[in-house]
Short mmCIF file of C-alpha atoms in Angstrom, two decimals:
data_model
loop_
_atom_site.label_atom_id
_atom_site.label_comp_id
_atom_site.label_asym_id
_atom_site.label_seq_id
_atom_site.Cartn_x
_atom_site.Cartn_y
_atom_site.Cartn_z
CA GLY O 1 -7.02 -14.19 4.25
CA ALA O 2 -3.40 -15.02 4.32
CA VAL O 3 -1.03 -13.39 6.89
CA VAL O 4 1.95 -11.26 6.38
CA SER O 5 4.04 -10.47 9.64
CA GLN O 6 6.41 -7.45 9.69
CA HIS O 7 9.10 -7.14 12.42
CA PRO O 8 9.75 -5.05 14.21
CA SER O 9 6.74 -2.68 14.45
CA ARG O 10 8.86 0.26 15.58
CA VAL O 11 12.43 0.87 15.68
CA ILE O 12 14.70 3.79 16.81
CA CYS O 13 18.33 3.87 15.62
CA LYS O 14 21.17 6.09 15.79
CA SER O 15 22.33 7.89 12.68
CA GLY O 16 25.06 5.85 10.75
CA THR O 17 23.88 2.59 12.02
CA SER O 18 21.93 -0.10 10.04
CA VAL O 19 18.47 -1.44 10.69
CA LYS O 20 17.04 -4.73 9.34
CA ILE O 21 13.38 -5.37 8.65
CA GLU O 22 11.74 -8.56 8.29
CA CYS O 23 8.62 -9.53 6.34
CA ARG O 24 7.22 -13.11 6.62
CA SER O 25 4.38 -14.76 5.06
CA LEU O 26 3.04 -16.99 7.86
CA ASP O 27 0.65 -19.39 6.16
CA PHE O 28 1.60 -19.26 2.52
CA GLN O 29 4.60 -19.39 0.34
CA ALA O 30 5.19 -15.91 -1.41
CA THR O 31 7.01 -15.95 -4.72
CA THR O 32 7.06 -12.19 -4.83
CA MET O 33 7.44 -9.68 -2.03
CA PHE O 34 7.35 -5.78 -2.36
CA TRP O 35 8.69 -3.16 -0.34
CA TYR O 36 7.18 0.31 0.13
CA ARG O 37 7.82 3.54 2.07
CA GLN O 38 5.17 5.91 3.16
CA PHE O 39 5.36 9.42 4.55
CA PRO O 40 2.72 10.72 7.05
CA LYS O 41 -0.59 10.96 5.42
CA GLN O 42 0.82 10.30 1.94
CA SER O 43 0.49 7.23 -0.13
CA LEU O 44 2.69 4.11 -0.60
CA MET O 45 5.67 4.45 -2.90
CA LEU O 46 7.11 1.23 -4.29
CA MET O 47 10.91 0.96 -3.46
CA ALA O 48 11.59 -2.50 -4.87
CA THR O 49 10.26 -5.85 -5.89
CA SER O 50 11.82 -8.86 -4.33
CA ASN O 51 11.64 -12.38 -6.03
CA GLU O 52 12.77 -15.47 -3.99
CA GLY O 53 16.15 -16.73 -5.16
CA SER O 54 16.96 -13.86 -7.37
CA LYS O 55 17.99 -10.11 -7.11
CA ALA O 56 15.68 -7.38 -6.18
CA THR O 57 14.30 -5.03 -8.77
CA TYR O 58 14.62 -1.44 -7.49
CA GLU O 59 12.37 1.46 -8.65
CA GLN O 60 13.99 4.52 -10.05
CA GLY O 61 15.50 6.70 -7.59
CA VAL O 62 15.83 4.08 -4.93
CA GLU O 63 19.48 3.37 -3.90
CA LYS O 64 20.13 -0.30 -3.90
CA ASP O 65 23.24 0.00 -1.85
CA LYS O 66 21.35 1.77 0.85
CA PHE O 67 18.28 -0.43 0.91
CA LEU O 68 19.57 -4.02 0.77
CA ILE O 69 16.92 -6.62 0.02
CA ASN O 70 17.28 -10.32 0.66
CA HIS O 71 14.66 -12.77 -0.29
CA ALA O 72 16.47 -16.12 0.63
CA SER O 73 13.25 -18.22 1.23
CA LEU O 74 9.69 -18.28 0.15
CA THR O 75 8.39 -16.98 3.50
CA LEU O 76 11.09 -14.40 4.27
CA SER O 77 12.35 -11.03 2.74
CA THR O 78 14.34 -8.70 4.62
CA LEU O 79 15.19 -4.93 4.16
CA THR O 80 18.22 -3.42 5.70
CA VAL O 81 18.61 0.35 5.61
CA THR O 82 22.18 0.63 5.76
CA SER O 83 24.19 3.75 7.42
CA ALA O 84 20.60 5.40 8.33
CA HIS O 85 20.14 9.01 8.45
CA PRO O 86 17.19 11.12 9.82
CA GLU O 87 15.77 11.37 6.33
CA ASP O 88 15.42 7.74 5.96
CA SER O 89 12.83 7.89 8.95
CA SER O 90 9.63 6.67 7.50
CA PHE O 91 6.93 3.93 7.54
CA TYR O 92 8.14 0.97 5.69
CA ILE O 93 5.62 -1.55 4.61
CA CYS O 94 6.00 -5.08 2.95
CA SER O 95 3.59 -7.16 0.92
CA ALA O 96 3.73 -10.68 -0.10
CA ARG O 97 2.09 -12.17 -3.28
CA VAL O 98 1.67 -15.65 -4.63
CA GLN O 99 1.73 -15.66 -8.38
CA SER O 100 -1.32 -13.82 -9.63
CA THR O 101 -3.42 -13.62 -6.50
CA GLU O 102 -3.84 -10.55 -4.35
CA ALA O 103 -1.00 -9.15 -2.36
CA PHE O 104 -1.10 -9.20 1.46
CA PHE O 105 0.32 -6.51 3.49
CA GLY O 106 2.25 -6.51 6.68
CA GLN O 107 1.65 -4.09 9.52
CA GLY O 108 4.44 -1.83 8.82
CA THR O 109 7.53 -0.77 10.69
CA ARG O 110 7.87 2.82 12.02
CA LEU O 111 11.78 3.69 11.70
CA THR O 112 13.09 6.76 13.45
CA VAL O 113 16.54 7.70 13.16
CA VAL O 114 17.89 9.97 15.69
CA THR H 1 4.98 5.19 -16.37
CA GLN H 2 1.44 4.33 -14.98
CA LEU H 3 0.11 6.99 -12.68
CA LEU H 4 -3.19 6.88 -10.69
CA GLU H 5 -4.63 10.48 -9.71
CA GLN H 6 -6.80 10.19 -6.76
CA SER H 7 -9.13 12.85 -5.39
CA PRO H 8 -9.83 14.37 -3.39
CA GLN H 9 -6.85 14.09 -1.12
CA PHE H 10 -8.51 15.41 2.12
CA LEU H 11 -12.22 15.14 2.99
CA SER H 12 -13.96 16.10 6.33
CA ILE H 13 -17.68 15.64 6.59
CA GLN H 14 -20.25 15.09 8.97
CA GLU H 15 -21.78 11.83 10.12
CA GLY H 16 -24.78 10.77 7.70
CA GLU H 17 -23.34 12.44 4.60
CA ASN H 18 -22.47 10.76 1.37
CA LEU H 19 -19.12 11.04 -0.32
CA THR H 20 -17.35 9.89 -3.51
CA VAL H 21 -13.77 9.25 -4.11
CA TYR H 22 -12.08 9.24 -7.58
CA CYS H 23 -9.29 7.52 -8.98
CA ASN H 24 -8.14 8.24 -12.64
CA SER H 25 -5.58 7.19 -14.76
CA SER H 26 -4.69 7.65 -18.50
CA SER H 27 -3.54 3.98 -18.52
CA VAL H 28 -5.62 0.76 -18.61
CA PHE H 29 -5.18 -1.53 -15.65
CA SER H 30 -5.83 -5.23 -15.57
CA SER H 31 -7.54 -4.75 -12.15
CA LEU H 32 -8.07 -2.08 -9.57
CA GLN H 33 -8.05 -2.40 -5.93
CA TRP H 34 -9.21 -0.25 -3.11
CA TYR H 35 -7.70 -0.41 0.35
CA ARG H 36 -8.22 1.35 3.69
CA GLN H 37 -5.37 2.14 6.01
CA GLU H 38 -5.59 2.95 9.78
CA PRO H 39 -2.71 4.99 11.10
CA GLY H 40 0.36 2.76 12.05
CA GLU H 41 -0.91 -0.21 10.21
CA GLY H 42 -0.66 -1.61 6.74
CA PRO H 43 -3.40 -1.23 4.25
CA VAL H 44 -6.44 -3.69 4.09
CA LEU H 45 -8.00 -4.65 0.91
CA LEU H 46 -11.50 -3.84 0.41
CA VAL H 47 -12.15 -4.81 -2.96
CA THR H 48 -10.72 -5.80 -6.26
CA VAL H 49 -12.64 -4.70 -9.70
CA VAL H 50 -11.63 -6.60 -12.77
CA THR H 51 -14.30 -5.98 -15.44
CA GLY H 52 -14.90 -2.76 -17.14
CA GLY H 53 -18.22 -1.17 -16.07
CA GLU H 54 -18.14 -3.54 -12.71
CA VAL H 55 -20.01 -2.28 -9.86
CA LYS H 56 -19.31 -4.08 -6.44
CA LYS H 57 -21.02 -3.20 -3.09
CA LEU H 58 -19.67 -3.76 0.25
CA LYS H 59 -22.37 -2.58 2.81
CA ARG H 60 -22.60 1.04 2.50
CA LEU H 61 -19.61 1.20 0.01
CA THR H 62 -19.99 1.00 -3.65
CA PHE H 63 -17.18 0.53 -5.89
CA GLN H 64 -17.21 1.00 -9.68
CA PHE H 65 -14.59 0.34 -12.50
CA GLY H 66 -14.74 2.45 -15.58
CA ASP H 67 -15.92 0.77 -18.81
CA ALA H 68 -12.41 1.52 -20.25
CA ARG H 69 -10.69 0.21 -16.95
CA LYS H 70 -8.85 3.48 -16.50
CA ASP H 71 -10.83 4.91 -13.64
CA SER H 72 -12.59 3.89 -10.59
CA SER H 73 -14.71 5.32 -7.80
CA LEU H 74 -15.68 4.70 -4.18
CA HIS H 75 -19.06 5.96 -2.80
CA ILE H 76 -19.83 5.86 0.63
CA THR H 77 -23.61 6.27 1.89
CA ALA H 78 -24.29 7.85 5.20
CA ALA H 79 -20.63 7.78 6.47
CA GLN H 80 -19.93 6.91 9.96
CA PRO H 81 -17.23 7.91 12.30
CA GLY H 82 -15.76 4.43 12.03
CA ASP H 83 -15.24 5.12 8.22
CA THR H 84 -12.43 7.52 9.09
CA GLY H 85 -9.10 6.59 7.59
CA LEU H 86 -6.84 6.66 4.65
CA TYR H 87 -8.40 5.30 1.37
CA LEU H 88 -6.12 4.14 -1.25
CA CYS H 89 -6.62 2.99 -4.84
CA ALA H 90 -4.18 0.97 -6.49
CA GLY H 91 -4.04 -0.30 -9.96
CA VAL H 92 -2.45 -3.72 -10.87
CA SER H 93 0.07 -3.48 -13.73
CA GLN H 94 0.79 -6.03 -16.36
CA GLY H 95 4.20 -6.97 -14.26
CA GLY H 96 1.84 -7.51 -11.05
CA LYS H 97 3.08 -4.19 -9.37
CA LEU H 98 0.49 -2.37 -7.44
CA ILE H 99 0.50 1.42 -8.38
CA PHE H 100 -0.99 3.46 -5.68
CA GLY H 101 -2.91 6.58 -5.96
CA GLN H 102 -2.18 9.47 -3.58
CA GLY H 103 -4.66 8.36 -1.06
CA THR H 104 -7.72 10.26 0.43
CA GLU H 105 -7.64 11.06 3.98
CA LEU H 106 -11.32 11.02 5.26
CA SER H 107 -12.56 12.25 8.50
CA VAL H 108 -16.11 11.66 9.52
CA LYS H 109 -17.07 13.82 12.53
CA PRO H 110 -19.92 12.76 14.78
#
């Protein structure tokens, strides 16, 4: 199957700083990427849908100014958590999809804001 | 809003027992997927069911898609400690989004 690489896998940052998470499709071009947030032992909650070359579509309740998404190429989408606070600590996961085929998930990024 | 109700949310069983996880919705999905997730990793796709009434088998795992394409089940026969993990069902909506159920945390004790 296709490979989606997410970086970093773990990050600790100070409250008030910004953190960027990268999601790369390594061996295919992804027209659409999705960003999810997951709390311990809970399911994945879709945050936003990112389409290459256009603005991301955010789910209800997700602050677009806080979670900046950029999908500048067919192999890279980034999620920037701006002015992070401890309540933003979570597991963030991206997935990449090519048109109607299945979505492939990255390994996830564990963000801890101290 | 499309929702998927997954049950049970937690399941702790002994090695060798059978179990079934259910995924129900009031909405119709074009297809439904089952994932398994290990702690600290992304979900890994187990199967996609597309046709109403479809049954797929993956070794000791049996997946069913309801006739109306609103529900699905995952049955594991003779569970092993290696089956321990978080199992997630996800419906594929018309827009291509994955709508996840709440997940089932399975623990199989030796």
